[in-house]
Amino acid sequence: MSILRMPAVKAETGHRSHASIYNAIRAGLFTKPVPIGERAVGWPNCEVQAINAARIAGKTEAEIRELVARLHAKRANMVTA
């Protein structure tokens, strides 16, 4: 698994700005970033790919919110495992 920084996330998703990514996070349509340093964050590439696949498959926003919730739960389980 690799961690994607903001420029790579924007390139992978087609978002044009940092704000659009953070708006999607607030709307529950994208996962929250993970800290990778004192002042740096990134996103697991598998999460970005899963969200992209859902969008390509034509999933509704409600279905994508469910996916994001599952991805966050999986992330939490990885820490406790």
N, CA, C and O atoms as a MOPAC input file, in Angstrom:
PM7 MOZYME 1SCF
protein

 N      0.85900 1    -1.17000 1     0.00000 1
 C      0.00000 1     0.00000 1     0.00000 1
 C      0.90300 1     1.23100 1     0.00000 1
 O      1.91800 1     1.27500 1     0.69500 1
 N      0.52000 1     2.21300 1    -0.78100 1
 C      1.27000 1     3.46100 1    -0.77600 1
 C      0.35400 1     4.59700 1    -0.32800 1
 O     -0.87000 1     4.47200 1    -0.34100 1
 N      0.96500 1     5.68700 1     0.06000 1
 C      0.24600 1     6.87300 1     0.50500 1
 C      0.40400 1     7.93700 1    -0.57600 1
 O      1.51900 1     8.26200 1    -0.98400 1
 N     -0.72200 1     8.47300 1    -1.03000 1
 C     -0.70500 1     9.51300 1    -2.04900 1
 C     -0.81800 1    10.88600 1    -1.40400 1
 O     -1.66600 1    11.10500 1    -0.53900 1
 N      0.02500 1    11.79400 1    -1.82300 1
 C     -0.06300 1    13.18500 1    -1.36500 1
 C     -1.08800 1    13.91600 1    -2.22800 1
 O     -1.56400 1    13.37800 1    -3.22800 1
 N     -1.41900 1    15.12800 1    -1.84000 1
 C     -2.48900 1    15.88800 1    -2.48600 1
 C     -2.34300 1    15.99600 1    -4.00900 1
 O     -3.32500 1    15.75800 1    -4.71200 1
 N     -1.17400 1    16.34100 1    -4.55300 1
 C     -1.10200 1    16.43900 1    -6.01900 1
 C     -1.46400 1    15.12900 1    -6.71700 1
 O     -2.12000 1    15.14800 1    -7.75900 1
 N     -1.05200 1    14.01400 1    -6.16600 1
 C     -1.37400 1    12.71200 1    -6.76300 1
 C     -2.86000 1    12.39900 1    -6.61300 1
 O     -3.46800 1    11.83900 1    -7.52600 1
 N     -3.44900 1    12.75300 1    -5.47500 1
 C     -4.88100 1    12.52200 1    -5.26400 1
 C     -5.68500 1    13.33900 1    -6.27000 1
 O     -6.63400 1    12.83400 1    -6.86900 1
 N     -5.30600 1    14.59500 1    -6.45100 1
 C     -6.01100 1    15.42700 1    -7.43000 1
 C     -5.87400 1    14.84100 1    -8.82800 1
 O     -6.84600 1    14.82000 1    -9.58300 1
 N     -4.69900 1    14.37000 1    -9.18300 1
 C     -4.49000 1    13.78300 1   -10.50200 1
 C     -5.31200 1    12.50900 1   -10.68100 1
 O     -5.88200 1    12.28100 1   -11.74800 1
 N     -5.37400 1    11.68100 1    -9.64300 1
 C     -6.11400 1    10.41900 1    -9.72300 1
 C     -7.61900 1    10.62900 1    -9.79100 1
 O     -8.31700 1     9.88800 1   -10.48200 1
 N     -8.12600 1    11.63300 1    -9.08000 1
 C     -9.57200 1    11.81700 1    -8.96200 1
 C    -10.14800 1    12.81500 1    -9.95000 1
 O    -11.34900 1    12.80500 1   -10.21900 1
 N     -9.30200 1    13.66900 1   -10.48800 1
 C     -9.79600 1    14.70800 1   -11.38200 1
 C    -10.22400 1    15.97200 1   -10.66600 1
 O    -10.68500 1    16.92200 1   -11.29800 1
 N    -10.07600 1    15.99000 1    -9.35000 1
 C    -10.37900 1    17.22200 1    -8.61600 1
 C     -9.36200 1    18.27900 1    -9.02100 1
 O     -8.19900 1    17.96600 1    -9.27800 1
 N     -9.80100 1    19.51900 1    -9.07800 1
 C     -8.91800 1    20.58100 1    -9.53700 1
 C     -8.28400 1    21.36500 1    -8.39300 1
 O     -7.31400 1    22.08900 1    -8.61700 1
 N     -8.80300 1    21.24100 1    -7.18300 1
 C     -8.26400 1    22.04000 1    -6.08400 1
 C     -8.26900 1    21.25600 1    -4.77600 1
 O     -8.96800 1    20.25500 1    -4.62000 1
 N     -7.45600 1    21.75800 1    -3.84000 1
 C     -7.45800 1    21.19000 1    -2.48600 1
 C     -8.86200 1    21.32500 1    -1.89300 1
 O     -9.37200 1    20.40700 1    -1.25000 1
 N     -9.47000 1    22.48300 1    -2.12100 1
 C    -10.78500 1    22.75400 1    -1.53200 1
 C    -11.82000 1    21.72900 1    -1.98000 1
 O    -12.66500 1    21.31700 1    -1.18500 1
 N    -11.76600 1    21.32000 1    -3.22800 1
 C    -12.76900 1    20.35700 1    -3.69500 1
 C    -12.60600 1    19.00400 1    -3.00900 1
 O    -13.59600 1    18.32000 1    -2.74900 1
 N    -11.37600 1    18.61600 1    -2.71700 1
 C    -11.13800 1    17.37400 1    -1.96900 1
 C    -11.70600 1    17.51700 1    -0.55900 1
 O    -12.43200 1    16.64000 1    -0.09100 1
 N    -11.38100 1    18.61600 1     0.11700 1
 C    -11.85200 1    18.80500 1     1.48800 1
 C    -13.36400 1    19.00300 1     1.55000 1
 O    -13.98500 1    18.62500 1     2.54300 1
 N    -13.96900 1    19.58300 1     0.52100 1
 C    -15.43500 1    19.66600 1     0.47000 1
 C    -16.04300 1    18.27400 1     0.34800 1
 O    -17.06500 1    17.98200 1     0.97100 1
 N    -15.41900 1    17.41700 1    -0.45000 1
 C    -15.89700 1    16.03300 1    -0.58300 1
 C    -15.76700 1    15.29300 1     0.74500 1
 O    -16.63300 1    14.49400 1     1.09900 1
 N    -14.69100 1    15.55600 1     1.47700 1
 C    -14.51900 1    14.93000 1     2.79600 1
 C    -15.64500 1    15.37600 1     3.72300 1
 O    -16.26400 1    14.54900 1     4.39400 1
 N    -15.91100 1    16.67900 1     3.76200 1
 C    -16.98400 1    17.19700 1     4.62300 1
 C    -18.34200 1    16.61900 1     4.24000 1
 O    -19.19700 1    16.41000 1     5.10100 1
 N    -18.53900 1    16.36200 1     2.95000 1
 C    -19.80600 1    15.79400 1     2.47400 1
 C    -19.87700 1    14.28200 1     2.66700 1
 O    -20.90500 1    13.66700 1     2.38200 1
 N    -18.78800 1    13.68000 1     3.15200 1
 C    -18.76200 1    12.23200 1     3.36600 1
 C    -18.50500 1    11.44700 1     2.10200 1
 O    -18.75000 1    10.24200 1     2.06100 1
 N    -18.00700 1    12.11900 1     1.05200 1
 C    -17.80000 1    11.47200 1    -0.23900 1
 C    -16.34500 1    11.12800 1    -0.50700 1
 O    -16.00800 1    10.65200 1    -1.59100 1
 N    -15.48300 1    11.36600 1     0.46700 1
 C    -14.06100 1    11.04500 1     0.32500 1
 C    -13.50900 1    10.79000 1     1.71500 1
 O    -13.98000 1    11.37200 1     2.69200 1
 N    -12.52000 1     9.92900 1     1.80400 1
 C    -11.95700 1     9.59500 1     3.11200 1
 C    -11.09600 1    10.73600 1     3.65200 1
 O    -10.56400 1    11.55700 1     2.90400 1
 N    -10.98200 1    10.75300 1     4.96600 1
 C    -10.13000 1    11.73700 1     5.61900 1
 C     -8.66600 1    11.36300 1     5.39600 1
 O     -8.33200 1    10.18700 1     5.25500 1
 N     -7.80500 1    12.36500 1     5.36600 1
 C     -6.38500 1    12.05400 1     5.18100 1
 C     -5.78800 1    11.42700 1     6.43600 1
 O     -6.32900 1    11.55000 1     7.53500 1
 N     -4.66800 1    10.75700 1     6.24100 1
 C     -3.92000 1    10.19400 1     7.37100 1
 C     -2.65500 1    11.02000 1     7.56300 1
 O     -2.03100 1    11.43900 1     6.58800 1
 N     -2.27800 1    11.25600 1     8.80900 1
 C     -1.03500 1    11.99900 1     9.03200 1
 C      0.17000 1    11.14300 1     8.65200 1
 O      0.23900 1     9.96200 1     8.99400 1
 N      1.11200 1    11.74900 1     7.94500 1
 C      2.33000 1    11.02700 1     7.57300 1
 C      3.57600 1    11.76400 1     8.03600 1
 O      4.70100 1    11.35800 1     7.74700 1
 N      3.36000 1    12.83000 1     8.74400 1
 C      4.45800 1    13.62500 1     9.28000 1
 C      3.87200 1    14.71800 1    10.14600 1
 O      2.65700 1    14.79800 1    10.32600 1
 N      4.73300 1    15.55000 1    10.67400 1
 C      4.26900 1    16.61200 1    11.56300 1
 C      3.29800 1    17.55600 1    10.86200 1
 O      2.30700 1    17.98500 1    11.45200 1
 N      3.58400 1    17.87800 1     9.60300 1
 C      2.72300 1    18.79400 1     8.85900 1
 C      2.33800 1    18.23700 1     7.49100 1
 O      2.12400 1    18.99300 1     6.54300 1
 N      2.25300 1    16.93200 1     7.39600 1
 C      1.95500 1    16.30400 1     6.10700 1
 C      0.87000 1    15.24400 1     6.26000 1
 O      0.82000 1    14.51400 1     7.25000 1
 N      0.01200 1    15.18300 1     5.26200 1
 C     -1.03100 1    14.15800 1     5.23000 1
 C     -1.05400 1    13.51000 1     3.85500 1
 O     -0.48100 1    14.02300 1     2.89400 1
 N     -1.72200 1    12.38200 1     3.78700 1
 C     -1.88100 1    11.68500 1     2.51800 1
 C     -3.06100 1    10.73100 1     2.61000 1
 O     -3.70800 1    10.62000 1     3.65100 1
 N     -3.32900 1    10.05300 1     1.52200 1
 C     -4.43300 1     9.11300 1     1.45800 1
 C     -3.92100 1     7.76300 1     0.97700 1
 O     -3.13300 1     7.71300 1     0.03300 1
 N     -4.34800 1     6.66300 1     1.60100 1
 C     -3.97600 1     5.33400 1     1.09800 1
 C     -4.47500 1     5.17600 1    -0.34200 1
 O     -5.63600 1     5.45800 1    -0.64000 1
 N     -3.60000 1     4.73000 1    -1.21000 1
 C     -3.96600 1     4.61500 1    -2.62500 1
 C     -5.13700 1     3.67000 1    -2.83400 1
 O     -5.93300 1     3.87500 1    -3.75100 1
 N     -5.26200 1     2.64100 1    -2.00400 1
 C     -6.37000 1     1.68900 1    -2.16600 1
 C     -7.71900 1     2.35500 1    -1.91100 1
 O     -8.71600 1     1.99000 1    -2.53300 1
 N     -7.75900 1     3.34300 1    -0.99000 1
 C     -9.00400 1     4.06900 1    -0.72900 1
 C     -9.36600 1     4.96300 1    -1.91000 1
 O    -10.52700 1     5.02400 1    -2.31700 1
 N     -8.37500 1     5.65100 1    -2.45400 1
 C     -8.61200 1     6.51900 1    -3.61300 1
 C     -9.11400 1     5.67700 1    -4.78600 1
 O    -10.04700 1     6.07500 1    -5.48500 1
 N     -8.50000 1     4.52200 1    -5.00100 1
 C     -8.91400 1     3.64000 1    -6.09500 1
 C    -10.33200 1     3.12000 1    -5.88500 1
 O    -11.10300 1     3.02400 1    -6.83900 1
 N    -10.68200 1     2.78500 1    -4.64400 1
 C    -12.01900 1     2.26500 1    -4.36000 1
 C    -13.09000 1     3.33100 1    -4.62600 1
 O    -14.14700 1     3.03100 1    -5.18000 1
 N    -12.81100 1     4.55500 1    -4.23200 1
 C    -13.76700 1     5.64100 1    -4.45500 1
 C    -13.88800 1     5.92900 1    -5.95400 1
 O    -14.99300 1     6.13400 1    -6.45600 1
 N    -12.77200 1     5.94600 1    -6.66000 1
 C    -12.81300 1     6.14700 1    -8.10900 1
 C    -13.62100 1     5.04800 1    -8.78400 1
 O    -14.43500 1     5.32900 1    -9.66300 1
 N    -13.40600 1     3.80800 1    -8.38500 1
 C    -14.13400 1     2.67400 1    -8.97500 1
 C    -15.63800 1     2.81000 1    -8.73800 1
 O    -16.44000 1     2.50500 1    -9.62000 1
 N    -16.01100 1     3.26400 1    -7.55400 1
 C    -17.43000 1     3.45700 1    -7.24300 1
 C    -18.03500 1     4.53400 1    -8.13600 1
 O    -19.15300 1     4.38200 1    -8.63000 1
 N    -17.30400 1     5.60900 1    -8.34100 1
 C    -17.79500 1     6.68300 1    -9.21300 1
 C    -17.93600 1     6.18900 1   -10.65400 1
 O    -18.93300 1     6.46900 1   -11.31900 1
 N    -16.94000 1     5.46000 1   -11.12300 1
 C    -16.98000 1     4.92800 1   -12.49100 1
 C    -18.15400 1     3.97100 1   -12.66000 1
 O    -18.78300 1     3.92800 1   -13.71700 1
 N    -18.44400 1     3.19800 1   -11.60700 1
 C    -19.54700 1     2.24100 1   -11.64800 1
 C    -20.91200 1     2.92800 1   -11.54500 1
 O    -21.94800 1     2.27100 1   -11.65100 1
 N    -20.91500 1     4.23800 1   -11.34200 1
 C    -22.17900 1     4.96600 1   -11.28100 1
 C    -22.88800 1     4.88900 1    -9.95200 1
 O    -24.10400 1     5.07000 1    -9.88100 1
 N    -22.14100 1     4.62200 1    -8.89600 1
 C    -22.74500 1     4.55200 1    -7.56700 1
 C    -23.32400 1     5.91000 1    -7.17700 1
 O    -22.81100 1     6.95200 1    -7.58500 1
 N    -24.38300 1     5.89000 1    -6.39100 1
 C    -25.00200 1     7.12800 1    -5.91400 1
 C    -24.15600 1     7.72600 1    -4.80000 1
 O    -23.26600 1     7.07000 1    -4.25900 1
 N    -24.44500 1     8.98100 1    -4.46400 1
 C    -23.71900 1     9.60700 1    -3.36200 1
 C    -23.94700 1     8.85600 1    -2.05800 1
 O    -23.03300 1     8.74000 1    -1.24200 1
 N    -25.14600 1     8.35000 1    -1.85800 1
 C    -25.43400 1     7.56900 1    -0.64700 1
 C    -24.56800 1     6.31000 1    -0.60700 1
 O    -24.03900 1     5.95200 1     0.44600 1
 N    -24.42500 1     5.64900 1    -1.73600 1
 C    -23.59000 1     4.44300 1    -1.78700 1
 C    -22.12000 1     4.78400 1    -1.56700 1
 O    -21.39200 1     4.02300 1    -0.93000 1
 N    -21.68700 1     5.91600 1    -2.08700 1
 C    -20.29300 1     6.32100 1    -1.88200 1
 C    -20.05900 1     6.68500 1    -0.42200 1
 O    -18.99300 1     6.39300 1     0.12100 1
 N    -21.03700 1     7.31900 1     0.22200 1
 C    -20.90800 1     7.61200 1     1.66200 1
 C    -20.76500 1     6.32500 1     2.46300 1
 O    -19.96900 1     6.25800 1     3.39900 1
 N    -21.53800 1     5.30200 1     2.09400 1
 C    -21.42900 1     3.99900 1     2.76700 1
 C    -20.03900 1     3.40700 1     2.54900 1
 O    -19.44000 1     2.85900 1     3.47500 1
 N    -19.53200 1     3.51700 1     1.33000 1
 C    -18.18900 1     3.02700 1     1.02500 1
 C    -17.15000 1     3.75600 1     1.87300 1
 O    -16.25800 1     3.12600 1     2.44100 1
 N    -17.26000 1     5.06500 1     1.95700 1
 C    -16.31100 1     5.85300 1     2.75200 1
 C    -16.37000 1     5.41400 1     4.21300 1
 O    -15.33200 1     5.27800 1     4.86000 1
 N    -17.56200 1     5.19400 1     4.73200 1
 C    -17.69800 1     4.72900 1     6.11800 1
 C    -17.02200 1     3.36800 1     6.29600 1
 O    -16.33900 1     3.14000 1     7.29400 1
 N    -17.21000 1     2.46300 1     5.32600 1
 C    -16.55400 1     1.14800 1     5.40100 1
 C    -15.03400 1     1.27900 1     5.33500 1
 O    -14.31700 1     0.57600 1     6.04800 1
 N    -14.54400 1     2.17200 1     4.48400 1
 C    -13.09300 1     2.37100 1     4.38000 1
 C    -12.52400 1     2.91800 1     5.68000 1
 O    -11.44700 1     2.50100 1     6.10500 1
 N    -13.23400 1     3.85000 1     6.32000 1
 C    -12.77400 1     4.37600 1     7.60500 1
 C    -12.78900 1     3.27900 1     8.67100 1
 O    -11.87500 1     3.19600 1     9.49200 1
 N    -13.82300 1     2.43900 1     8.65800 1
 C    -13.90000 1     1.33700 1     9.63100 1
 C    -12.76300 1     0.35000 1     9.40600 1
 O    -12.15000 1    -0.12500 1    10.36200 1
 N    -12.48100 1     0.04000 1     8.14200 1
 C    -11.38800 1    -0.87300 1     7.83100 1
 C    -10.06300 1    -0.29500 1     8.30800 1
 O     -9.21600 1    -1.01500 1     8.83600 1
 N     -9.88900 1     1.01300 1     8.11800 1
 C     -8.66900 1     1.69000 1     8.57600 1
 C     -8.53900 1     1.56300 1    10.09200 1
 O     -7.45000 1     1.29600 1    10.59900 1
 N     -9.63900 1     1.75300 1    10.81700 1
 C     -9.61800 1     1.65300 1    12.28100 1
 C     -9.28400 1     0.22900 1    12.71900 1
 O     -8.56800 1     0.03300 1    13.70100 1
 N     -9.80100 1    -0.76700 1    11.99300 1
 C     -9.52300 1    -2.16200 1    12.32700 1
 C     -8.06300 1    -2.52000 1    12.06900 1
 O     -7.50600 1    -3.37000 1    12.76400 1
 N     -7.44300 1    -1.89200 1    11.09200 1
 C     -6.03700 1    -2.15800 1    10.78900 1
 C     -5.16400 1    -1.72900 1    11.96300 1
 O     -4.15800 1    -2.36900 1    12.26600 1
 N     -5.55300 1    -0.65100 1    12.61200 1
 C     -4.77500 1    -0.12400 1    13.72900 1
 C     -4.88900 1    -1.04700 1    14.94500 1
 O     -3.91200 1    -1.24900 1    15.66600 1
 N     -6.08000 1    -1.60400 1    15.17100 1
 C     -6.28900 1    -2.43700 1    16.34700 1
 C     -5.85300 1    -3.87400 1    16.12300 1
 O     -5.69700 1    -4.62400 1    17.08600 1
 N     -5.65400 1    -4.27000 1    14.88400 1
 C     -5.30700 1    -5.66800 1    14.60700 1
 C     -3.85600 1    -5.95400 1    14.88200 1
 O     -3.40400 1    -7.08400 1    14.69800 1

